[in-house]
mmCIF file of N, CA and C in Angstrom:
data_model
loop_
_atom_site.group_PDB
_atom_site.id
_atom_site.type_symbol
_atom_site.label_atom_id
_atom_site.label_comp_id
_atom_site.label_asym_id
_atom_site.label_seq_id
_atom_site.Cartn_x
_atom_site.Cartn_y
_atom_site.Cartn_z
ATOM 1 N N MET A 125 0.833 -1.181 0.000
ATOM 2 C CA MET A 125 0.000 0.000 0.000
ATOM 3 C C MET A 125 0.883 1.251 0.000
ATOM 4 N N PRO A 126 0.476 2.256 -0.770
ATOM 5 C CA PRO A 126 1.261 3.483 -0.784
ATOM 6 C C PRO A 126 1.243 4.171 0.568
ATOM 7 N N GLN A 127 2.370 4.750 0.922
ATOM 8 C CA GLN A 127 2.461 5.506 2.156
ATOM 9 C C GLN A 127 2.533 6.984 1.806
ATOM 10 N N ARG A 128 2.888 7.801 2.774
ATOM 11 C CA ARG A 128 2.990 9.240 2.527
ATOM 12 C C ARG A 128 3.990 9.538 1.420
ATOM 13 N N GLY A 129 3.680 10.570 0.672
ATOM 14 C CA GLY A 129 4.605 11.006 -0.368
ATOM 15 C C GLY A 129 4.614 10.093 -1.586
ATOM 16 N N GLY A 130 3.636 9.201 -1.722
ATOM 17 C CA GLY A 130 3.557 8.328 -2.872
ATOM 18 C C GLY A 130 4.549 7.184 -2.848
ATOM 19 N N ARG A 131 5.216 6.954 -1.733
ATOM 20 C CA ARG A 131 6.186 5.865 -1.643
ATOM 21 C C ARG A 131 5.465 4.529 -1.499
ATOM 22 N N VAL A 132 6.110 3.488 -1.972
ATOM 23 C CA VAL A 132 5.559 2.142 -1.879
ATOM 24 C C VAL A 132 6.282 1.408 -0.771
ATOM 25 N N ASP A 133 5.508 0.712 0.048
ATOM 26 C CA ASP A 133 6.089 -0.099 1.113
ATOM 27 C C ASP A 133 7.012 -1.132 0.475
ATOM 28 N N PRO A 134 8.311 -1.208 0.863
ATOM 29 C CA PRO A 134 9.253 -2.130 0.219
ATOM 30 C C PRO A 134 8.872 -3.595 0.391
ATOM 31 N N HIS A 135 7.988 -3.907 1.320
ATOM 32 C CA HIS A 135 7.604 -5.294 1.531
ATOM 33 C C HIS A 135 6.301 -5.665 0.821
ATOM 34 N N SER A 136 5.695 -4.702 0.144
ATOM 35 C CA SER A 136 4.436 -4.992 -0.544
ATOM 36 C C SER A 136 4.696 -5.799 -1.817
ATOM 37 N N ARG A 137 3.648 -6.434 -2.303
ATOM 38 C CA ARG A 137 3.749 -7.251 -3.516
ATOM 39 C C ARG A 137 4.118 -6.381 -4.718
ATOM 40 N N LEU A 138 3.639 -5.157 -4.765
ATOM 41 C CA LEU A 138 3.926 -4.245 -5.869
ATOM 42 C C LEU A 138 5.424 -3.941 -5.960
ATOM 43 N N ALA A 139 6.073 -3.757 -4.827
ATOM 44 C CA ALA A 139 7.499 -3.438 -4.824
ATOM 45 C C ALA A 139 8.344 -4.640 -5.224
ATOM 46 N N ARG A 140 7.861 -5.861 -4.950
ATOM 47 C CA ARG A 140 8.640 -7.055 -5.274
ATOM 48 C C ARG A 140 8.430 -7.528 -6.707
ATOM 49 N N SER A 141 7.420 -7.007 -7.387
ATOM 50 C CA SER A 141 7.161 -7.470 -8.748
ATOM 51 C C SER A 141 8.282 -7.006 -9.677
ATOM 52 N N ARG A 142 8.548 -7.790 -10.664
ATOM 53 C CA ARG A 142 9.616 -7.480 -11.614
ATOM 54 C C ARG A 142 9.016 -6.836 -12.854
ATOM 55 N N PRO A 143 9.758 -5.922 -13.465
ATOM 56 C CA PRO A 143 9.234 -5.301 -14.684
ATOM 57 C C PRO A 143 9.162 -6.322 -15.819
ATOM 58 N N VAL A 144 8.208 -6.138 -16.685
ATOM 59 C CA VAL A 144 8.042 -7.040 -17.829
ATOM 60 C C VAL A 144 8.870 -6.505 -18.981
ATOM 61 N N HIS A 145 9.728 -7.333 -19.540
ATOM 62 C CA HIS A 145 10.539 -6.949 -20.697
ATOM 63 C C HIS A 145 9.979 -7.641 -21.918
ATOM 64 N N ARG A 146 9.651 -6.866 -22.899
ATOM 65 C CA ARG A 146 9.123 -7.427 -24.133
ATOM 66 C C ARG A 146 10.228 -7.511 -25.161
ATOM 67 N N GLN A 147 10.198 -8.552 -25.965
ATOM 68 C CA GLN A 147 11.192 -8.741 -27.015
ATOM 69 C C GLN A 147 10.887 -7.786 -28.163
ATOM 70 N N ILE A 148 11.858 -7.020 -28.567
ATOM 71 C CA ILE A 148 11.708 -6.079 -29.672
ATOM 72 C C ILE A 148 12.506 -6.615 -30.846
ATOM 73 N N ALA A 149 11.980 -6.443 -32.039
ATOM 74 C CA ALA A 149 12.626 -6.976 -33.236
ATOM 75 C C ALA A 149 13.930 -6.256 -33.557
ATOM 76 N N THR A 150 14.090 -5.044 -33.091
ATOM 77 C CA THR A 150 15.280 -4.265 -33.386
ATOM 78 C C THR A 150 16.413 -4.641 -32.443
ATOM 79 N N THR A 151 17.613 -4.794 -32.969
ATOM 80 C CA THR A 151 18.794 -5.014 -32.157
ATOM 81 C C THR A 151 19.322 -3.655 -31.727
ATOM 82 N N TRP A 152 19.665 -3.525 -30.456
ATOM 83 C CA TRP A 152 20.136 -2.248 -29.934
ATOM 84 C C TRP A 152 21.620 -2.313 -29.645
ATOM 85 N N VAL A 153 22.299 -1.216 -29.895
ATOM 86 C CA VAL A 153 23.732 -1.103 -29.662
ATOM 87 C C VAL A 153 23.957 0.029 -28.677
ATOM 88 N N LEU A 154 24.769 -0.214 -27.666
ATOM 89 C CA LEU A 154 25.114 0.840 -26.716
ATOM 90 C C LEU A 154 26.235 1.684 -27.286
ATOM 91 N N THR A 155 26.110 2.992 -27.198
ATOM 92 C CA THR A 155 27.186 3.874 -27.618
ATOM 93 C C THR A 155 27.882 4.408 -26.379
ATOM 94 N N HIS A 156 29.144 4.742 -26.523
ATOM 95 C CA HIS A 156 29.939 5.214 -25.389
ATOM 96 C C HIS A 156 30.585 6.540 -25.743
ATOM 97 N N ASP A 157 30.804 7.353 -24.727
ATOM 98 C CA ASP A 157 31.530 8.588 -24.945
ATOM 99 C C ASP A 157 33.026 8.321 -24.804
ATOM 100 N N ARG A 158 33.812 9.360 -24.881
ATOM 101 C CA ARG A 158 35.271 9.161 -24.870
ATOM 102 C C ARG A 158 35.798 8.651 -23.540
ATOM 103 N N PHE A 159 34.991 8.709 -22.491
ATOM 104 C CA PHE A 159 35.398 8.192 -21.196
ATOM 105 C C PHE A 159 34.885 6.774 -20.978
ATOM 106 N N ARG A 160 34.369 6.156 -22.041
ATOM 107 C CA ARG A 160 33.852 4.788 -22.027
ATOM 108 C C ARG A 160 32.609 4.655 -21.144
ATOM 109 N N LEU A 161 31.876 5.756 -20.983
ATOM 110 C CA LEU A 161 30.631 5.719 -20.239
ATOM 111 C C LEU A 161 29.481 5.508 -21.217
ATOM 112 N N CYS A 162 28.513 4.728 -20.813
ATOM 113 C CA CYS A 162 27.367 4.462 -21.665
ATOM 114 C C CYS A 162 26.570 5.746 -21.863
ATOM 115 N N VAL A 163 26.322 6.103 -23.091
ATOM 116 C CA VAL A 163 25.615 7.333 -23.394
ATOM 117 C C VAL A 163 24.150 7.043 -23.726
ATOM 118 N N CYS A 164 23.909 6.201 -24.690
ATOM 119 C CA CYS A 164 22.536 5.913 -25.084
ATOM 120 C C CYS A 164 22.505 4.610 -25.874
ATOM 121 N N ARG A 165 21.299 4.174 -26.133
ATOM 122 C CA ARG A 165 21.121 2.987 -26.948
ATOM 123 C C ARG A 165 20.537 3.417 -28.277
ATOM 124 N N VAL A 166 21.157 2.980 -29.351
ATOM 125 C CA VAL A 166 20.668 3.314 -30.686
ATOM 126 C C VAL A 166 20.374 2.023 -31.442
ATOM 127 N N PRO A 167 19.385 2.049 -32.334
ATOM 128 C CA PRO A 167 19.089 0.827 -33.078
ATOM 129 C C PRO A 167 20.195 0.499 -34.070
ATOM 130 N N ALA A 168 20.549 -0.762 -34.158
ATOM 131 C CA ALA A 168 21.539 -1.212 -35.128
ATOM 132 C C ALA A 168 20.849 -1.399 -36.475
ATOM 133 N N ARG A 169 21.638 -1.574 -37.504
ATOM 134 C CA ARG A 169 21.070 -1.813 -38.840
ATOM 135 C C ARG A 169 20.307 -3.124 -38.849
ATOM 136 N N ARG A 170 19.192 -3.128 -39.500
ATOM 137 C CA ARG A 170 18.398 -4.353 -39.598
ATOM 138 C C ARG A 170 19.021 -5.346 -40.569
ATOM 139 N N THR A 171 19.639 -4.826 -41.611
ATOM 140 C CA THR A 171 20.290 -5.695 -42.592
ATOM 141 C C THR A 171 21.742 -5.270 -42.727
ATOM 142 N N PRO A 172 22.644 -6.203 -42.942
ATOM 143 C CA PRO A 172 24.053 -5.829 -43.115
ATOM 144 C C PRO A 172 24.251 -5.089 -44.432
ATOM 145 N N ARG A 173 25.296 -4.291 -44.464
ATOM 146 C CA ARG A 173 25.614 -3.568 -45.696
ATOM 147 C C ARG A 173 26.138 -4.542 -46.752
ATOM 148 N N PRO A 174 25.902 -4.228 -48.036
ATOM 149 C CA PRO A 174 26.447 -5.091 -49.100
ATOM 150 C C PRO A 174 27.973 -5.083 -49.091
ATOM 151 N N ASP A 175 28.565 -6.108 -49.672
ATOM 152 C CA ASP A 175 30.029 -6.254 -49.675
ATOM 153 C C ASP A 175 30.746 -5.123 -50.402
ATOM 154 N N TRP A 176 30.104 -4.497 -51.367
ATOM 155 C CA TRP A 176 30.775 -3.464 -52.155
ATOM 156 C C TRP A 176 30.880 -2.123 -51.420
ATOM 157 N N VAL A 177 30.222 -1.976 -50.271
ATOM 158 C CA VAL A 177 30.230 -0.699 -49.549
ATOM 159 C C VAL A 177 31.576 -0.442 -48.880
ATOM 160 N N LEU A 178 32.171 -1.457 -48.277
ATOM 161 C CA LEU A 178 33.415 -1.268 -47.535
ATOM 162 C C LEU A 178 34.552 -0.712 -48.396
ATOM 163 N N PRO A 179 34.799 -1.230 -49.608
ATOM 164 C CA PRO A 179 35.877 -0.639 -50.416
ATOM 165 C C PRO A 179 35.653 0.848 -50.726
ATOM 166 N N HIS A 180 34.403 1.253 -50.912
ATOM 167 C CA HIS A 180 34.117 2.666 -51.166
ATOM 168 C C HIS A 180 34.356 3.502 -49.908
ATOM 169 N N ARG A 181 34.042 2.950 -48.747
ATOM 170 C CA ARG A 181 34.306 3.662 -47.497
ATOM 171 C C ARG A 181 35.807 3.823 -47.284
ATOM 172 N N VAL A 182 36.564 2.778 -47.589
ATOM 173 C CA VAL A 182 38.029 2.841 -47.466
ATOM 174 C C VAL A 182 38.589 3.888 -48.424
ATOM 175 N N ALA A 183 38.083 3.905 -49.669
ATOM 176 C CA ALA A 183 38.550 4.883 -50.648
ATOM 177 C C ALA A 183 38.235 6.308 -50.199
ATOM 178 N N LEU A 184 37.053 6.522 -49.621
ATOM 179 C CA LEU A 184 36.697 7.848 -49.117
ATOM 180 C C LEU A 184 37.659 8.266 -48.009
ATOM 181 N N GLY A 185 37.965 7.355 -47.107
ATOM 182 C CA GLY A 185 38.902 7.674 -46.034
ATOM 183 C C GLY A 185 40.283 8.032 -46.551
ATOM 184 N N HIS A 186 40.749 7.297 -47.564
ATOM 185 C CA HIS A 186 42.059 7.596 -48.159
ATOM 186 C C HIS A 186 42.048 8.969 -48.831
ATOM 187 N N ARG A 187 40.943 9.305 -49.513
ATOM 188 C CA ARG A 187 40.860 10.616 -50.170
ATOM 189 C C ARG A 187 40.835 11.746 -49.144
ATOM 190 N N ILE A 188 40.107 11.555 -48.043
ATOM 191 C CA ILE A 188 40.084 12.593 -47.000
ATOM 192 C C ILE A 188 41.494 12.795 -46.449
ATOM 193 N N ALA A 189 42.198 11.706 -46.173
ATOM 194 C CA ALA A 189 43.563 11.816 -45.633
ATOM 195 C C ALA A 189 44.497 12.466 -46.649
ATOM 196 N N GLU A 190 44.373 12.072 -47.912
ATOM 197 C CA GLU A 190 45.245 12.620 -48.961
ATOM 198 C C GLU A 190 45.012 14.119 -49.147
ATOM 199 N N LEU A 191 43.745 14.524 -49.235
ATOM 200 C CA LEU A 191 43.429 15.942 -49.417
ATOM 201 C C LEU A 191 43.784 16.762 -48.181
ATOM 202 N N ARG A 192 43.663 16.157 -47.003
ATOM 203 C CA ARG A 192 44.048 16.850 -45.774
ATOM 204 C C ARG A 192 45.548 17.128 -45.769
ATOM 205 N N ARG A 193 46.336 16.130 -46.173
ATOM 206 C CA ARG A 193 47.800 16.320 -46.227
ATOM 207 C C ARG A 193 48.180 17.364 -47.277
ATOM 208 N N LYS A 194 47.499 17.335 -48.446
ATOM 209 C CA LYS A 194 47.777 18.331 -49.490
ATOM 210 C C LYS A 194 47.464 19.735 -49.007
ATOM 211 N N ALA A 195 46.443 19.862 -48.168
ATOM 212 C CA ALA A 195 46.074 21.175 -47.627
ATOM 213 C C ALA A 195 46.999 21.584 -46.488
ATOM 214 N N GLY A 196 47.875 20.669 -46.050
ATOM 215 C CA GLY A 196 48.812 20.977 -44.975
ATOM 216 C C GLY A 196 48.154 21.037 -43.606
ATOM 217 N N LEU A 197 47.099 20.248 -43.422
ATOM 218 C CA LEU A 197 46.383 20.243 -42.149
ATOM 219 C C LEU A 197 46.646 18.955 -41.386
ATOM 220 N N SER A 198 46.692 19.066 -40.086
ATOM 221 C CA SER A 198 46.758 17.877 -39.243
ATOM 222 C C SER A 198 45.318 17.420 -38.978
ATOM 223 N N GLN A 199 45.173 16.237 -38.400
ATOM 224 C CA GLN A 199 43.837 15.762 -38.050
ATOM 225 C C GLN A 199 43.195 16.679 -37.012
ATOM 226 N N ASP A 200 43.994 17.182 -36.084
ATOM 227 C CA ASP A 200 43.470 18.110 -35.079
ATOM 228 C C ASP A 200 42.940 19.392 -35.718
ATOM 229 N N GLN A 201 43.699 19.926 -36.667
ATOM 230 C CA GLN A 201 43.281 21.167 -37.313
ATOM 231 C C GLN A 201 42.010 20.962 -38.126
ATOM 232 N N LEU A 202 41.943 19.855 -38.871
ATOM 233 C CA LEU A 202 40.745 19.569 -39.651
ATOM 234 C C LEU A 202 39.544 19.356 -38.730
ATOM 235 N N ALA A 203 39.767 18.659 -37.638
ATOM 236 C CA ALA A 203 38.681 18.412 -36.686
ATOM 237 C C ALA A 203 38.128 19.721 -36.128
ATOM 238 N N LYS A 204 39.003 20.667 -35.830
ATOM 239 C CA LYS A 204 38.546 21.961 -35.309
ATOM 240 C C LYS A 204 37.754 22.728 -36.360
ATOM 241 N N LEU A 205 38.205 22.664 -37.614
ATOM 242 C CA LEU A 205 37.495 23.352 -38.690
ATOM 243 C C LEU A 205 36.115 22.743 -38.938
ATOM 244 N N VAL A 206 36.020 21.428 -38.780
ATOM 245 C CA VAL A 206 34.758 20.726 -39.026
ATOM 246 C C VAL A 206 33.855 20.780 -37.793
ATOM 247 N N GLY A 207 34.447 20.893 -36.616
ATOM 248 C CA GLY A 207 33.661 20.937 -35.382
ATOM 249 C C GLY A 207 33.406 19.564 -34.787
ATOM 250 N N VAL A 208 34.365 18.647 -34.987
ATOM 251 C CA VAL A 208 34.262 17.298 -34.424
ATOM 252 C C VAL A 208 35.549 16.985 -33.669
ATOM 253 N N ASP A 209 35.587 15.847 -33.005
ATOM 254 C CA ASP A 209 36.799 15.407 -32.317
ATOM 255 C C ASP A 209 37.820 14.875 -33.322
ATOM 256 N N ARG A 210 39.075 14.916 -32.924
ATOM 257 C CA ARG A 210 40.135 14.362 -33.771
ATOM 258 C C ARG A 210 39.887 12.881 -34.040
ATOM 259 N N ARG A 211 39.387 12.189 -33.040
ATOM 260 C CA ARG A 211 39.120 10.754 -33.180
ATOM 261 C C ARG A 211 38.075 10.484 -34.264
ATOM 262 N N THR A 212 37.141 11.398 -34.448
ATOM 263 C CA THR A 212 36.140 11.250 -35.504
ATOM 264 C C THR A 212 36.811 11.303 -36.873
ATOM 265 N N ILE A 213 37.734 12.227 -37.050
ATOM 266 C CA ILE A 213 38.472 12.314 -38.317
ATOM 267 C C ILE A 213 39.275 11.038 -38.521
ATOM 268 N N GLN A 214 39.904 10.532 -37.464
ATOM 269 C CA GLN A 214 40.633 9.265 -37.563
ATOM 270 C C GLN A 214 39.705 8.140 -38.006
ATOM 271 N N ARG A 215 38.517 8.089 -37.446
ATOM 272 C CA ARG A 215 37.569 7.028 -37.797
ATOM 273 C C ARG A 215 37.137 7.136 -39.253
ATOM 274 N N TYR A 216 36.956 8.364 -39.757
ATOM 275 C CA TYR A 216 36.611 8.538 -41.171
ATOM 276 C C TYR A 216 37.760 8.065 -42.057
ATOM 277 N N GLU A 217 38.978 8.465 -41.709
ATOM 278 C CA GLU A 217 40.139 8.120 -42.537
ATOM 279 C C GLU A 217 40.466 6.629 -42.477
ATOM 280 N N ASN A 218 40.177 5.971 -41.371
ATOM 281 C CA ASN A 218 40.445 4.536 -41.231
ATOM 282 C C ASN A 218 39.247 3.673 -41.612
ATOM 283 N N ALA A 219 38.211 4.297 -42.162
ATOM 284 C CA ALA A 219 36.998 3.603 -42.620
ATOM 285 C C ALA A 219 36.311 2.841 -41.497
ATOM 286 N N GLU A 220 36.395 3.343 -40.287
ATOM 287 C CA GLU A 220 35.704 2.738 -39.156
ATOM 288 C C GLU A 220 34.289 3.279 -39.013
ATOM 289 N N ARG A 221 34.029 4.427 -39.656
ATOM 290 C CA ARG A 221 32.740 5.082 -39.505
ATOM 291 C C ARG A 221 32.395 5.843 -40.772
ATOM 292 N N ASP A 222 31.112 5.888 -41.109
ATOM 293 C CA ASP A 222 30.651 6.663 -42.266
ATOM 294 C C ASP A 222 30.382 8.096 -41.831
ATOM 295 N N PRO A 223 30.929 9.072 -42.564
ATOM 296 C CA PRO A 223 30.621 10.459 -42.205
ATOM 297 C C PRO A 223 29.188 10.813 -42.600
ATOM 298 N N GLN A 224 28.560 11.656 -41.807
ATOM 299 C CA GLN A 224 27.252 12.177 -42.170
ATOM 300 C C GLN A 224 27.429 13.173 -43.306
ATOM 301 N N PHE A 225 26.347 13.418 -44.031
ATOM 302 C CA PHE A 225 26.443 14.319 -45.181
ATOM 303 C C PHE A 225 26.887 15.715 -44.747
ATOM 304 N N SER A 226 26.381 16.205 -43.632
ATOM 305 C CA SER A 226 26.780 17.534 -43.164
ATOM 306 C C SER A 226 28.274 17.573 -42.838
ATOM 307 N N ASP A 227 28.809 16.473 -42.299
ATOM 308 C CA ASP A 227 30.252 16.411 -42.034
ATOM 309 C C ASP A 227 31.043 16.411 -43.343
ATOM 310 N N LEU A 228 30.533 15.714 -44.361
ATOM 311 C CA LEU A 228 31.197 15.736 -45.669
ATOM 312 C C LEU A 228 31.238 17.152 -46.237
ATOM 313 N N LEU A 229 30.129 17.882 -46.092
ATOM 314 C CA LEU A 229 30.101 19.271 -46.562
ATOM 315 C C LEU A 229 31.146 20.114 -45.841
ATOM 316 N N LEU A 230 31.242 19.958 -44.532
ATOM 317 C CA LEU A 230 32.207 20.735 -43.753
ATOM 318 C C LEU A 230 33.643 20.332 -44.051
ATOM 319 N N ILE A 231 33.885 19.043 -44.247
ATOM 320 C CA ILE A 231 35.236 18.572 -44.593
ATOM 321 C C ILE A 231 35.644 19.128 -45.944
ATOM 322 N N ALA A 232 34.741 19.038 -46.922
ATOM 323 C CA ALA A 232 35.052 19.557 -48.258
ATOM 324 C C ALA A 232 35.332 21.053 -48.201
ATOM 325 N N HIS A 233 34.536 21.796 -47.438
ATOM 326 C CA HIS A 233 34.757 23.240 -47.310
ATOM 327 C C HIS A 233 36.107 23.532 -46.659
ATOM 328 N N ALA A 234 36.439 22.790 -45.600
ATOM 329 C CA ALA A 234 37.713 23.000 -44.906
ATOM 330 C C ALA A 234 38.910 22.678 -45.788
ATOM 331 N N LEU A 235 38.734 21.690 -46.672
ATOM 332 C CA LEU A 235 39.839 21.285 -47.548
ATOM 333 C C LEU A 235 39.865 22.061 -48.856
ATOM 334 N N GLY A 236 38.839 22.875 -49.098
ATOM 335 C CA GLY A 236 38.790 23.693 -50.315
ATOM 336 C C GLY A 236 38.479 22.878 -51.561
ATOM 337 N N VAL A 237 37.684 21.837 -51.422
ATOM 338 C CA VAL A 237 37.306 21.011 -52.567
ATOM 339 C C VAL A 237 35.788 20.857 -52.590
ATOM 340 N N LEU A 238 35.274 20.294 -53.671
ATOM 341 C CA LEU A 238 33.844 19.980 -53.766
ATOM 342 C C LEU A 238 33.582 18.630 -53.124
ATOM 343 N N VAL A 239 32.362 18.434 -52.671
ATOM 344 C CA VAL A 239 31.981 17.141 -52.092
ATOM 345 C C VAL A 239 32.161 16.048 -53.140
ATOM 346 N N ALA A 240 31.916 16.374 -54.399
ATOM 347 C CA ALA A 240 32.084 15.383 -55.475
ATOM 348 C C ALA A 240 33.528 14.914 -55.561
ATOM 349 N N ASP A 241 34.489 15.782 -55.240
ATOM 350 C CA ASP A 241 35.902 15.368 -55.248
ATOM 351 C C ASP A 241 36.190 14.358 -54.156
ATOM 352 N N LEU A 242 35.483 14.461 -53.034
ATOM 353 C CA LEU A 242 35.651 13.469 -51.967
ATOM 354 C C LEU A 242 35.050 12.127 -52.364
ATOM 355 N N LEU A 243 33.946 12.169 -53.077
ATOM 356 C CA LEU A 243 33.202 10.965 -53.415
ATOM 357 C C LEU A 243 33.540 10.370 -54.771
ATOM 358 N N ARG A 244 34.488 10.923 -55.478
ATOM 359 C CA ARG A 244 34.807 10.421 -56.845
ATOM 360 C C ARG A 244 35.231 8.993 -56.844
#
């Protein structure tokens, strides 16, 4: 039975009941911040990417690194211009992560090239 302040008696049946967990079709992935603390849960892809996607991601990362070096920028400098962490630029260049379209626009602007030059 509820007591003052809306509290539940710890010995009541309501307090001992366990929450019901329903099975969801979506697979969830925990994301972490740079301190390895759990930030949030995001849905994972329902279907895996086709085999031809990875080589294009690797090529994009190589082009970003190549154009960054030609512009005489370090990863830290490019990251500051784009407004992301240095580790994010590393992940793009190492094909560990796909850049969002807005990040591609900012990277292209920082490097003085067109987005099409990054994606060629």
